[in-house]
mmCIF file of C-alpha atoms and ligand atoms in Angstrom:
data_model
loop_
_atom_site.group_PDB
_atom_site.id
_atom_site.type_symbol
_atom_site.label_atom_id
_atom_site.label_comp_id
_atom_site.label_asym_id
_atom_site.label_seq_id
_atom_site.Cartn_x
_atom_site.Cartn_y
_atom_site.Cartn_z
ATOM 1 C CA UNK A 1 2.569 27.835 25.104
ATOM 2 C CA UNK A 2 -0.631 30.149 24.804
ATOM 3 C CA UNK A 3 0.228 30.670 21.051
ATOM 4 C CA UNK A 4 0.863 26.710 20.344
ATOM 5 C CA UNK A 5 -2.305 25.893 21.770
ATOM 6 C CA UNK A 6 -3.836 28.764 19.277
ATOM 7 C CA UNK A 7 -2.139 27.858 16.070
ATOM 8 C CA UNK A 8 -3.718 24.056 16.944
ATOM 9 C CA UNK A 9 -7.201 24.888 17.675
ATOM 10 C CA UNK A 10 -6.801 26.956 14.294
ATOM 11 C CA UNK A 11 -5.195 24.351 12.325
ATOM 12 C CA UNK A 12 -8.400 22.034 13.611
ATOM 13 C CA UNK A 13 -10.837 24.386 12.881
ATOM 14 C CA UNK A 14 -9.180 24.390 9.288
ATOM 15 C CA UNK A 15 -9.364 20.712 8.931
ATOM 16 C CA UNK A 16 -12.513 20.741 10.478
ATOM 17 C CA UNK A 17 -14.334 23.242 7.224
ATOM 18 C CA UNK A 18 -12.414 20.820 5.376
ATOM 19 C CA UNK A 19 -9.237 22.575 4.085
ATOM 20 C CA UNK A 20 -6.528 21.228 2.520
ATOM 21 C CA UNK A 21 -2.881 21.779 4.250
ATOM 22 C CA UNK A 22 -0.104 22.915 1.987
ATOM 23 C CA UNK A 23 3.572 21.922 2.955
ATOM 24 C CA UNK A 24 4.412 25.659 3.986
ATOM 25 C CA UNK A 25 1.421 25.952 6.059
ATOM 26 C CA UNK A 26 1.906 25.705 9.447
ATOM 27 C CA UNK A 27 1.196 22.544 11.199
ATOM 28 C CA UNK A 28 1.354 20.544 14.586
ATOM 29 C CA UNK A 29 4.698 18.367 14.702
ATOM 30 C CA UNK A 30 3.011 15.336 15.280
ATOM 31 C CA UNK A 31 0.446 15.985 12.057
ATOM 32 C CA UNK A 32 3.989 16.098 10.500
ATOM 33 C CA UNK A 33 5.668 13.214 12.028
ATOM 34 C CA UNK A 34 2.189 11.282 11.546
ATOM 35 C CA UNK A 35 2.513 12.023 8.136
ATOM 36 C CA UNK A 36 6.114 11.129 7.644
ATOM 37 C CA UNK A 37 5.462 7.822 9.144
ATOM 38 C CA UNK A 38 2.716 7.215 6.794
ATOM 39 C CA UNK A 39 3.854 8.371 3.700
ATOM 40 C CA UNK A 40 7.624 6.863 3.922
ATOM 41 C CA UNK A 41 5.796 3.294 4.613
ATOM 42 C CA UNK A 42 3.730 3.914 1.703
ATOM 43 C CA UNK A 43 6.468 4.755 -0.312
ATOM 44 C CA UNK A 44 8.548 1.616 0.886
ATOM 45 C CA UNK A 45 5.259 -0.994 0.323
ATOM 46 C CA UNK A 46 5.245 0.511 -3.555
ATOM 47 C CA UNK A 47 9.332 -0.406 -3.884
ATOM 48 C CA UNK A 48 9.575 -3.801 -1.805
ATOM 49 C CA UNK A 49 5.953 -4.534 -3.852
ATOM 50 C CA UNK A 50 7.827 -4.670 -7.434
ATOM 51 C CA UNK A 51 9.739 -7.724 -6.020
ATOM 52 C CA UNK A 52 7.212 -10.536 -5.759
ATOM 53 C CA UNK A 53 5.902 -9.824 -9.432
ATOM 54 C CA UNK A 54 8.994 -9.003 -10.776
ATOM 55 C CA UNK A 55 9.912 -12.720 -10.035
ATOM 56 C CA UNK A 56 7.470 -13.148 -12.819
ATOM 57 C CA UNK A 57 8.676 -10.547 -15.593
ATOM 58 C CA UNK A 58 10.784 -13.358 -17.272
ATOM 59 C CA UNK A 59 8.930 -15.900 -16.797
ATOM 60 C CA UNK A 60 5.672 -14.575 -18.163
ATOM 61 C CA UNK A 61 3.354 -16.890 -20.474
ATOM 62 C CA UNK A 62 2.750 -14.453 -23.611
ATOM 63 C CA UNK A 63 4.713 -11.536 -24.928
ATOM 64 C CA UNK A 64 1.489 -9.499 -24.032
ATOM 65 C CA UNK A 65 1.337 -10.468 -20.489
ATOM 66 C CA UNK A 66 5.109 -9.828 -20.083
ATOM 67 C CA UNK A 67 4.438 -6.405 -21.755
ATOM 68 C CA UNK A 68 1.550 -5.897 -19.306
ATOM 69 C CA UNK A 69 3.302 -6.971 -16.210
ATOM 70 C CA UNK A 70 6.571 -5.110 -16.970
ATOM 71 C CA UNK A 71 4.576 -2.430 -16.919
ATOM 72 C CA UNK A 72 2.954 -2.515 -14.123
ATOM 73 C CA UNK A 73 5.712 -2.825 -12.207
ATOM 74 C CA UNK A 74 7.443 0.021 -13.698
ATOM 75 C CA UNK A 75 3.990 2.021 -12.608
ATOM 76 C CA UNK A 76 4.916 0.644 -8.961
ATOM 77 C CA UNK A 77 8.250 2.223 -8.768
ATOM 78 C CA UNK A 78 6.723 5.663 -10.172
ATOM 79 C CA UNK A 79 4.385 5.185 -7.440
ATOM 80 C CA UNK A 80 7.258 4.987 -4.886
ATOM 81 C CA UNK A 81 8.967 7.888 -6.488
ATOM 82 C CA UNK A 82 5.848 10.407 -5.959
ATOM 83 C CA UNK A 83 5.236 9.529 -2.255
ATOM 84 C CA UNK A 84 9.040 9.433 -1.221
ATOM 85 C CA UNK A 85 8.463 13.507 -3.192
ATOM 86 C CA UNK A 86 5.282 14.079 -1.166
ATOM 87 C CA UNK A 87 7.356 13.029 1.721
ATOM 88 C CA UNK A 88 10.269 15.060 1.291
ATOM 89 C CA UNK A 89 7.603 18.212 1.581
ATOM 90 C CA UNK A 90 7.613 16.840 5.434
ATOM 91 C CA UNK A 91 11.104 18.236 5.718
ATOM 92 C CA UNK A 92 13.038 14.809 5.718
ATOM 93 C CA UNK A 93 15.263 13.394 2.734
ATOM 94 C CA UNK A 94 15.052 10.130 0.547
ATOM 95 C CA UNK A 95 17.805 9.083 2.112
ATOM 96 C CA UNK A 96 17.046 9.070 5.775
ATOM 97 C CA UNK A 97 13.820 7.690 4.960
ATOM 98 C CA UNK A 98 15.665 4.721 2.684
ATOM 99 C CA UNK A 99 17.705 4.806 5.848
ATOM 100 C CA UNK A 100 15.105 4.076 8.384
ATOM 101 C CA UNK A 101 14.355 1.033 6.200
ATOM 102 C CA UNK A 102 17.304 -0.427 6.156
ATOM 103 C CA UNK A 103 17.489 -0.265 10.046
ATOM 104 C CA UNK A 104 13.967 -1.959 10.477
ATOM 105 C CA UNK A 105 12.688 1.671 11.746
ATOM 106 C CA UNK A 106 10.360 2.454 8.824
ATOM 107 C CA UNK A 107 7.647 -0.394 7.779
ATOM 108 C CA UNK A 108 6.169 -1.952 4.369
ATOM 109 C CA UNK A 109 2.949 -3.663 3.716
ATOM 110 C CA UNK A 110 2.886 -6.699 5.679
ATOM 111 C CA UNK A 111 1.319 -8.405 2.491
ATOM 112 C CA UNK A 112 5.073 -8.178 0.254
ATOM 113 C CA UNK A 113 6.056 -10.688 3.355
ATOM 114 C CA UNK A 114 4.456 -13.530 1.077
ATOM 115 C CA UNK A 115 5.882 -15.712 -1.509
ATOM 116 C CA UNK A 116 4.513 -15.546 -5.514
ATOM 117 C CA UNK A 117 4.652 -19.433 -6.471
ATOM 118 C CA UNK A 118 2.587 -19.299 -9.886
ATOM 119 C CA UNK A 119 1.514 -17.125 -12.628
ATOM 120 C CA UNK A 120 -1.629 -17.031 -10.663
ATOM 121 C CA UNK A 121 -0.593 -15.334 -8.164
ATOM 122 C CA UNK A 122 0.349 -12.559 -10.971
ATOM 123 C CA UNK A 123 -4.094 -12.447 -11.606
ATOM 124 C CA UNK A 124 -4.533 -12.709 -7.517
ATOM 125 C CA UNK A 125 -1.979 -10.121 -6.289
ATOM 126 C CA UNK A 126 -3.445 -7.679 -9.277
ATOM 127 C CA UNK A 127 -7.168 -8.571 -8.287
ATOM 128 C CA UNK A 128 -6.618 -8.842 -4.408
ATOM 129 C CA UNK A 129 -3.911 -6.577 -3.329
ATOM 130 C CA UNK A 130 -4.319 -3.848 -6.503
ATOM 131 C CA UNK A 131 -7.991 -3.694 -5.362
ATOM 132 C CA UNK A 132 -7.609 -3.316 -1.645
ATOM 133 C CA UNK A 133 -4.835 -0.931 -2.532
ATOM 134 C CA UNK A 134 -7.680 1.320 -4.293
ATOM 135 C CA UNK A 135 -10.086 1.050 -1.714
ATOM 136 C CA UNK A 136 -7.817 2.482 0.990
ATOM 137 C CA UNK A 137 -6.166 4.551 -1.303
ATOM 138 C CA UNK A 138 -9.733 5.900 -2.706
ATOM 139 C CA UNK A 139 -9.818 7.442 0.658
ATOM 140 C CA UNK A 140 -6.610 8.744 1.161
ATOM 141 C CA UNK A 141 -6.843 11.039 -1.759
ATOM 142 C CA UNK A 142 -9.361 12.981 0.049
ATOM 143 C CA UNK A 143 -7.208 13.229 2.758
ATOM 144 C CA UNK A 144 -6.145 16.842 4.520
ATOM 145 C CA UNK A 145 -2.660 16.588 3.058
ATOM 146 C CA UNK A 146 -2.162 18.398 -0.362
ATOM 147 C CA UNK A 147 1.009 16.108 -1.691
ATOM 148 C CA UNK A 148 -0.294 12.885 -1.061
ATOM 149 C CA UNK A 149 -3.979 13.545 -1.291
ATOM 150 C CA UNK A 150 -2.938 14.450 -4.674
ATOM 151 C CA UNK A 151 -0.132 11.775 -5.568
ATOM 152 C CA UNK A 152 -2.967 9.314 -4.131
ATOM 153 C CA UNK A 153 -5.733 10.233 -7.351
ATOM 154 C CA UNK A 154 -2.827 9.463 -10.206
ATOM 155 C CA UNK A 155 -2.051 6.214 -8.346
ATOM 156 C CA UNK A 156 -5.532 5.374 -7.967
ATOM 157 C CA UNK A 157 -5.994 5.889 -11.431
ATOM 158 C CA UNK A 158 -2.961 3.372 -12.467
ATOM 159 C CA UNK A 159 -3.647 0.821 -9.627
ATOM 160 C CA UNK A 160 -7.368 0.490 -11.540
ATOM 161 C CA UNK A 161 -5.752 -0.679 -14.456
ATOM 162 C CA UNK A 162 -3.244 -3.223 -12.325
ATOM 163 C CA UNK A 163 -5.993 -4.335 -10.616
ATOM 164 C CA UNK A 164 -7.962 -5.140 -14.262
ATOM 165 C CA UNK A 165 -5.173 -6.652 -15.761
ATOM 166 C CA UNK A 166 -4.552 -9.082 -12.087
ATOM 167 C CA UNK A 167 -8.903 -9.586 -12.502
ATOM 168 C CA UNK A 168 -8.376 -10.812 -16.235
ATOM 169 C CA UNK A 169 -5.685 -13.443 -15.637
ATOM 170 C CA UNK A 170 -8.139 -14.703 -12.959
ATOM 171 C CA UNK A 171 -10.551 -14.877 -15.046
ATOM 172 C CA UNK A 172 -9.173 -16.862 -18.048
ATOM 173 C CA UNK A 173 -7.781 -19.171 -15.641
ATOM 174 C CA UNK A 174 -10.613 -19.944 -13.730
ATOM 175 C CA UNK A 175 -12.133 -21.114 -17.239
ATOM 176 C CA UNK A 176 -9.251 -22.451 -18.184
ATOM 177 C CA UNK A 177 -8.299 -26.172 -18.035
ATOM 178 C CA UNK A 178 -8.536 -28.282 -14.603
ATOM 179 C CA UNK A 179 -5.055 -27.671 -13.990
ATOM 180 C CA UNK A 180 -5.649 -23.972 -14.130
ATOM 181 C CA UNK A 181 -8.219 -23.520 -12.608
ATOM 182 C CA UNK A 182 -6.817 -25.476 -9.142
ATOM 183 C CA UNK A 183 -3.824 -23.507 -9.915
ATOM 184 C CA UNK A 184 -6.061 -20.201 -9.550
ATOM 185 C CA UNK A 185 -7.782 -21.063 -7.094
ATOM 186 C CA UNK A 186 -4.631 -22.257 -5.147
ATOM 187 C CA UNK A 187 -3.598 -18.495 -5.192
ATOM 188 C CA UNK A 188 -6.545 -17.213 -3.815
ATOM 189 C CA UNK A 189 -6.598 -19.545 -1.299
ATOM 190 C CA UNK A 190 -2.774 -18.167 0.181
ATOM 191 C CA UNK A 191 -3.878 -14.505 -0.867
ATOM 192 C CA UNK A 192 -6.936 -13.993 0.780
ATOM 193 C CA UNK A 193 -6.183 -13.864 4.701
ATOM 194 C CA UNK A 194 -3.029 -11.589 4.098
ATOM 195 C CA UNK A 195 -5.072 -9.325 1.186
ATOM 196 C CA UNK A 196 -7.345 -8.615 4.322
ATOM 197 C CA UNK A 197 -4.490 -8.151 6.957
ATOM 198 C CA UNK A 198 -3.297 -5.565 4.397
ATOM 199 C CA UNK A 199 -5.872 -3.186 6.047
ATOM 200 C CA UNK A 200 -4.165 -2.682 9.079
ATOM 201 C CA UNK A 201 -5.180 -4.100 13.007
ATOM 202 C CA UNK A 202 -8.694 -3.859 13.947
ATOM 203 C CA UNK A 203 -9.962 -0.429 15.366
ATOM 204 C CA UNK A 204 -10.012 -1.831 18.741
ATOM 205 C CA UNK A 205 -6.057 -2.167 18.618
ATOM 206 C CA UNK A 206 -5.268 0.659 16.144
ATOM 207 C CA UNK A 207 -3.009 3.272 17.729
ATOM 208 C CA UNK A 208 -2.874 5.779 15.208
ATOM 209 C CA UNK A 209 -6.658 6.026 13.752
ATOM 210 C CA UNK A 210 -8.168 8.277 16.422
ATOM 211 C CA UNK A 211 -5.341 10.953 15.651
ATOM 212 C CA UNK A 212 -5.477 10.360 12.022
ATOM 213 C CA UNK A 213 -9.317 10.655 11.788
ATOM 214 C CA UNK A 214 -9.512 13.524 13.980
ATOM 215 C CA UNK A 215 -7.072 15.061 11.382
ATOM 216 C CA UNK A 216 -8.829 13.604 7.965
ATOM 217 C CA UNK A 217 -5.700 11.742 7.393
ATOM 218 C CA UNK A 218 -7.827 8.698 7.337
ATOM 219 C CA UNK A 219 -11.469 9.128 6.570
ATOM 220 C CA UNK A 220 -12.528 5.523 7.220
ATOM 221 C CA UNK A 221 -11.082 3.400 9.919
ATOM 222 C CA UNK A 222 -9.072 -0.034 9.126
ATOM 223 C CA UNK A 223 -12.281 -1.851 9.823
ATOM 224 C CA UNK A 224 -14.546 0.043 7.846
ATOM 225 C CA UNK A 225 -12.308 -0.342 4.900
ATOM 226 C CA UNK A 226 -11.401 -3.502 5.553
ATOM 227 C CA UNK A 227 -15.507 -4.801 5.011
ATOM 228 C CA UNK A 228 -15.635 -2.751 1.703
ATOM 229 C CA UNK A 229 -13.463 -4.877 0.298
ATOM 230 C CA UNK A 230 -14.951 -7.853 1.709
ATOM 231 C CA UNK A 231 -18.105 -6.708 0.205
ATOM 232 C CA UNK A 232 -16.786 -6.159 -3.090
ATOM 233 C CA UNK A 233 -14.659 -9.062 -3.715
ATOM 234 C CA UNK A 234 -17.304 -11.501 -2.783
ATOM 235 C CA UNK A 235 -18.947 -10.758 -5.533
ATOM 236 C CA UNK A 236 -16.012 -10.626 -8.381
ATOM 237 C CA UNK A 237 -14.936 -13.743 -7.237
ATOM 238 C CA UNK A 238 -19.136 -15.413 -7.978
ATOM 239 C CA UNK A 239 -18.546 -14.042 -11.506
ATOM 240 C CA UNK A 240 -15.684 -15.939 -11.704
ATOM 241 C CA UNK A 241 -16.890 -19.144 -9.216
ATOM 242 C CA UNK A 242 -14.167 -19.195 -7.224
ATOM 243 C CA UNK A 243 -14.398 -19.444 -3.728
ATOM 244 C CA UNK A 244 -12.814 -17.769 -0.967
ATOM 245 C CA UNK A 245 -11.221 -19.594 1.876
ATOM 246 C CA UNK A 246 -13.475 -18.795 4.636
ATOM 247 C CA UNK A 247 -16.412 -20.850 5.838
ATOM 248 C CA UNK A 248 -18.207 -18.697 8.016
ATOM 249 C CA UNK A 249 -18.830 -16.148 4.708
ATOM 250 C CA UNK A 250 -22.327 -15.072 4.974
ATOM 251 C CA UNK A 251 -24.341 -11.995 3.810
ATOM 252 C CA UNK A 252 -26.019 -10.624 6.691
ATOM 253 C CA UNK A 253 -29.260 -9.188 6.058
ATOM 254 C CA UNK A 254 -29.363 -6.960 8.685
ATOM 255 C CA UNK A 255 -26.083 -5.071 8.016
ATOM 256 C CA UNK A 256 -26.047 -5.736 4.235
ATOM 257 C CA UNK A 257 -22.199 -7.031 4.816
ATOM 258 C CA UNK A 258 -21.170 -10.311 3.935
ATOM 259 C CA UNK A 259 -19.470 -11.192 7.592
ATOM 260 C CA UNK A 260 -16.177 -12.794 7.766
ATOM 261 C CA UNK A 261 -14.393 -14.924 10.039
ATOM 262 C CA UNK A 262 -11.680 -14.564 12.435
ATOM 263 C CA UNK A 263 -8.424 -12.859 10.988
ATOM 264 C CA UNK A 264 -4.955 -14.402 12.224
ATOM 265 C CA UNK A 265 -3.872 -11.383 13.661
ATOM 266 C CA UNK A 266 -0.577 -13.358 15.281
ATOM 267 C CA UNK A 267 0.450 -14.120 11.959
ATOM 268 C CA UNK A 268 0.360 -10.300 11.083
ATOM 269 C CA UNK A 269 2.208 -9.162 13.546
ATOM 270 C CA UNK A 270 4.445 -11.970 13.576
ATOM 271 C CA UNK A 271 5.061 -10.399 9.498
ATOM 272 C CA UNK A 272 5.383 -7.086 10.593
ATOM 273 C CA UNK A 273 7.227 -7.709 13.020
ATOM 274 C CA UNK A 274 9.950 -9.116 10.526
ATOM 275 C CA UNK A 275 9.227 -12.974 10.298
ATOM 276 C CA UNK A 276 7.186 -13.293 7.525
ATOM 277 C CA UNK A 277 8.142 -15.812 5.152
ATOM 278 C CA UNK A 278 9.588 -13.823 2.610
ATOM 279 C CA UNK A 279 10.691 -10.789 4.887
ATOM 280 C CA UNK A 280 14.565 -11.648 4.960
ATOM 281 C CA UNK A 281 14.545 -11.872 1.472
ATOM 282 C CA UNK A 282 12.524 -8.408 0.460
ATOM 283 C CA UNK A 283 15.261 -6.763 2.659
ATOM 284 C CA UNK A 284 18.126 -8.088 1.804
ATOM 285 C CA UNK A 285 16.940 -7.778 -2.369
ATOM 286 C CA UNK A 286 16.339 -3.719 -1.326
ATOM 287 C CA UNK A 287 19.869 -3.182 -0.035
ATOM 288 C CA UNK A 288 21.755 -4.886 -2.645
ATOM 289 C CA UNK A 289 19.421 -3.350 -5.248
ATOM 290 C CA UNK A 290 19.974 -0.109 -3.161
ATOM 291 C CA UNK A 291 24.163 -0.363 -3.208
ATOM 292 C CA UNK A 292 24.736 -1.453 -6.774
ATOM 293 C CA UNK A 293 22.877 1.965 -7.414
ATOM 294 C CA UNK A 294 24.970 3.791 -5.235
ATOM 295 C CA UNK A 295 26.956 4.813 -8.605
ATOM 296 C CA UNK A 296 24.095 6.080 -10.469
ATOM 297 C CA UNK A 297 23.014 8.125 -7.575
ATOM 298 C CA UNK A 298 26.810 9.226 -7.270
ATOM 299 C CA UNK A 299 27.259 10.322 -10.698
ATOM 300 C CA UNK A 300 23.186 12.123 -10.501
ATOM 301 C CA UNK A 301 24.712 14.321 -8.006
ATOM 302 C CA UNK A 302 28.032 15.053 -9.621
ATOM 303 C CA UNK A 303 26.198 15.941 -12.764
ATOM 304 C CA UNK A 304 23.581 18.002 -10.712
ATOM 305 C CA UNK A 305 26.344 19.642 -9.097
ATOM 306 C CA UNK A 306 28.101 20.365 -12.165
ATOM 307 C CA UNK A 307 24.972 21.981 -13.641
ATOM 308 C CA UNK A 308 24.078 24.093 -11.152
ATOM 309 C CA UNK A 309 27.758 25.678 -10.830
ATOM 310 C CA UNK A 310 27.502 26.506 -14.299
ATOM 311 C CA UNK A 311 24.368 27.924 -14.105
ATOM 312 C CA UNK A 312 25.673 29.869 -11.223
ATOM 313 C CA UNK A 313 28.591 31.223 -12.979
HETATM 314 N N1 BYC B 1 1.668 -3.850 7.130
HETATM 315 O O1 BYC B 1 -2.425 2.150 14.198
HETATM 316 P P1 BYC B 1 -2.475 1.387 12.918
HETATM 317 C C1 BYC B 1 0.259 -0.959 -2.628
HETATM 318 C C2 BYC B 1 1.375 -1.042 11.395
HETATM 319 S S1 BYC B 1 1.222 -0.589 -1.303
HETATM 320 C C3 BYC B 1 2.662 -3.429 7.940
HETATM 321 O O2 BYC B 1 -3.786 0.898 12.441
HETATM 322 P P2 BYC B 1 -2.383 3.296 10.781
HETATM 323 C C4 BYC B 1 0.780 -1.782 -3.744
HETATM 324 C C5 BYC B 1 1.266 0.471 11.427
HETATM 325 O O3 BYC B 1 2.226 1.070 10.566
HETATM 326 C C6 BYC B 1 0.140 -0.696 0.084
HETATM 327 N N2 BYC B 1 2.435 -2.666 9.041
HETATM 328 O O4 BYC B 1 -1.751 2.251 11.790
HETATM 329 C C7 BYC B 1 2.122 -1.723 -4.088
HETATM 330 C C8 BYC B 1 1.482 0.753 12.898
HETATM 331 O O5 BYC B 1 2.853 0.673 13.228
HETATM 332 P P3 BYC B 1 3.776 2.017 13.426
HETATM 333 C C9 BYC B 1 0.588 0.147 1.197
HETATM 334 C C10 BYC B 1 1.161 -2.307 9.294
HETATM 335 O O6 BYC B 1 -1.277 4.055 10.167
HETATM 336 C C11 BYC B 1 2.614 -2.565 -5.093
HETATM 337 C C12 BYC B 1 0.824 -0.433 13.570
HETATM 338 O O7 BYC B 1 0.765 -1.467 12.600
HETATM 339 N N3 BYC B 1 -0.439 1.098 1.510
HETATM 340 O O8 BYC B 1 -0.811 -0.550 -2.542
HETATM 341 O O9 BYC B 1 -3.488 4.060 11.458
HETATM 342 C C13 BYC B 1 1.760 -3.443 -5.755
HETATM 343 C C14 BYC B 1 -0.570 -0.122 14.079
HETATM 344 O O10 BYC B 1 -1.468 0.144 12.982
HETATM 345 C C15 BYC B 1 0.093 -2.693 8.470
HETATM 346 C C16 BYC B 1 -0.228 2.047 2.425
HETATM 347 O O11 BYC B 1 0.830 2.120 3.027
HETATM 348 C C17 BYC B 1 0.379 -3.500 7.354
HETATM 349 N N4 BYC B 1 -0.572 -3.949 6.520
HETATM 350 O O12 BYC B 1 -3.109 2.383 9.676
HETATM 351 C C18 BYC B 1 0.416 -3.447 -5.411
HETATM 352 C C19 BYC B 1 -1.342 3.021 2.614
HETATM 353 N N5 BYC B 1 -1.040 -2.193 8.981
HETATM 354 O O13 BYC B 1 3.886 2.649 12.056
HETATM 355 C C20 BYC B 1 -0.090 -2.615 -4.411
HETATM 356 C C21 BYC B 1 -1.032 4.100 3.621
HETATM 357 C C22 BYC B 1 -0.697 -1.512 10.083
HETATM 358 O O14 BYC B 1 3.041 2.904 14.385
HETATM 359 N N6 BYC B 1 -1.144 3.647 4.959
HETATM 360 N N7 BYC B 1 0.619 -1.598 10.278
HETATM 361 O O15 BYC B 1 5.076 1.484 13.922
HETATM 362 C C23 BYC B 1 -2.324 3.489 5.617
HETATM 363 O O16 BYC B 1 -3.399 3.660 5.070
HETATM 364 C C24 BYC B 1 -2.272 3.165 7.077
HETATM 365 O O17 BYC B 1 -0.982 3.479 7.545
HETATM 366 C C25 BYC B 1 -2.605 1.682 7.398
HETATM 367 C C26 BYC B 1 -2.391 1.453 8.908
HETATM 368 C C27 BYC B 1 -4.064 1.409 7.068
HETATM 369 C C28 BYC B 1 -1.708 0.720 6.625
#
């Protein structure tokens, strides 16, 4: 017991001089369980997020933004691919964490819980959910854990390109014809509120931060992040003279924010909590999309297996 409570106050002091931990380094089980948690959910959001846009692959206006869009999504799924690895450092498989899923015991950004009508919501998911995506994930990539820390500065750098190409079609619509431009602004009217959810409950009813701060998982609460974006989007969306669905917007002096109004937070957890609009759906797409590839995954294995006993022999 003596010896557990020694190994944690050394692990703090690590994280406190601001070392990074390495997956055979030893760490408190609930640092690793923490992690797990965070990093599977991660992982899941980046999957279940290639279905609302990949509604939109084939029905895309140009060859270019097909191109574009097609790849994006493919970046998604190579997103998904290095968490579920920087996972698997934890100690846990692919499969129990696909597992976990499937049995509603593992979670995924509340924001896939919302339908893509248009081709503007191709520009607004890009602009709004890409970008909030980098500002939380900005700060997880300076987080204590060496996998995803890491995996988190590739995906930054691809999410800054998704989050260009989402900014451009918003752009050229919003100076587009009439029709466009309501069509735009349409989407960031049904964006907005969930793009802000995305950053978790407020601190006041956030379980997890104080443990994740006081181990520089997190190094910004949900809050904190939460007004970054705010403070940044205001601005992008000037440029482009749309306006965001929230009357009592207004730049305080004091602070230098630009204070929002009141979040639905029933609606949130109503989504996480399963009935979103579209939640149904996003599951039911991941486990058929999951069993048809039961055969790839089936004949990966054999041919691993094979391979390795030849190798061996
Ligand atoms: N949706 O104590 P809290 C992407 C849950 S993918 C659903 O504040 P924490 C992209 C939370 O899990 C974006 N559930 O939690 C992909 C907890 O429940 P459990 C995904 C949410 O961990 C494709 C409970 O509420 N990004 O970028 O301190 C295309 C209490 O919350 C949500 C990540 O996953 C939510 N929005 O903070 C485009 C980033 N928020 O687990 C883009 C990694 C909270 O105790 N994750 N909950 O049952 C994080 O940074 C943090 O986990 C969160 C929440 C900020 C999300």
């Amino acid at each position: 017991m003596e010896d557990l409570a020694k190994l944690e106050q050394e692990f703090q002091a690590r994280i406190d001089r601001g070392e990074i931990i390495e997956p055979k380094d030893w760490m408190p089980e609930r640092y690793r369980k923490q992690l797990i948690r965070m990093i599977s959910q991660h992982a899941h959001s980046e999957v279940v997020g290639m279905l609302p846009e990949g509604n939109w692959i084939s029905r895309a206006p140009s060859l270019r933004r097909k191109k574009v869009l097609l790849a994006k999504v493919q970046d998604e799924a190579g997103h998904g691919l290095y968490l579920y690895c920087a996972a698997e450092t934890l100690g846990i498989s692919r499969d129990e964490m696909i597992d976990l899923l499937h049995q509603g015991k593992a979670k995924y950004s509340s924001i896939f819980n919302y339908p893509s009508l248009t081709w503007a919501d191709m520009g607004t998911i890009g602009w709004f959910v890409d970008g909030a995506a980098i500002v939380n994930q900005t700060m997880l990539a300076k987080g204590s854990y060496g996998p995803y820390a890491r995996a988190m500065i590739r995906i930054c750098k691809e999410e800054s390109f998704h989050k260009k190409q989402g900014y451009e079609i918003v752009a050229n619509m919003a100076k587009g014809t009439p029709a466009q431009r309501k069509m735009v602004q349409d989407a960031v009217n049904r964006w907005w509120w969930p793009s802000l959810m995305m950053f978790g409950p407020p601190d006041n009813n956030s379980p997890n931060s104080a443990e994740l701060l006081k181990w520089k998982v997190k190094k910004n609460t949900n809050d904190e992040l939460r007004q970054r974006f705010v403070n940044m989007t205001v601005k992008q969306a000037q440029a482009v003279k749309l306006t965001l669905p929230d009357p009592d917007l207004k730049y305080n002096e004091e602070t230098g924010n630009w204070d929002y109004g009141q979040i639905d937070w029933d609606e949130f957890w109503n989504v996480v909590k399963g009935n979103g609009p579209m939640n149904r759906e996003r599951m039911e797409a991941h486990r058929k999309a999951h069993d048809d590839g039961a055969w790839v995954r089936e004949a990966a294995r054999a041919y691993h297996a094979k391979k390795s006993g030849r190798n061996a022999a």
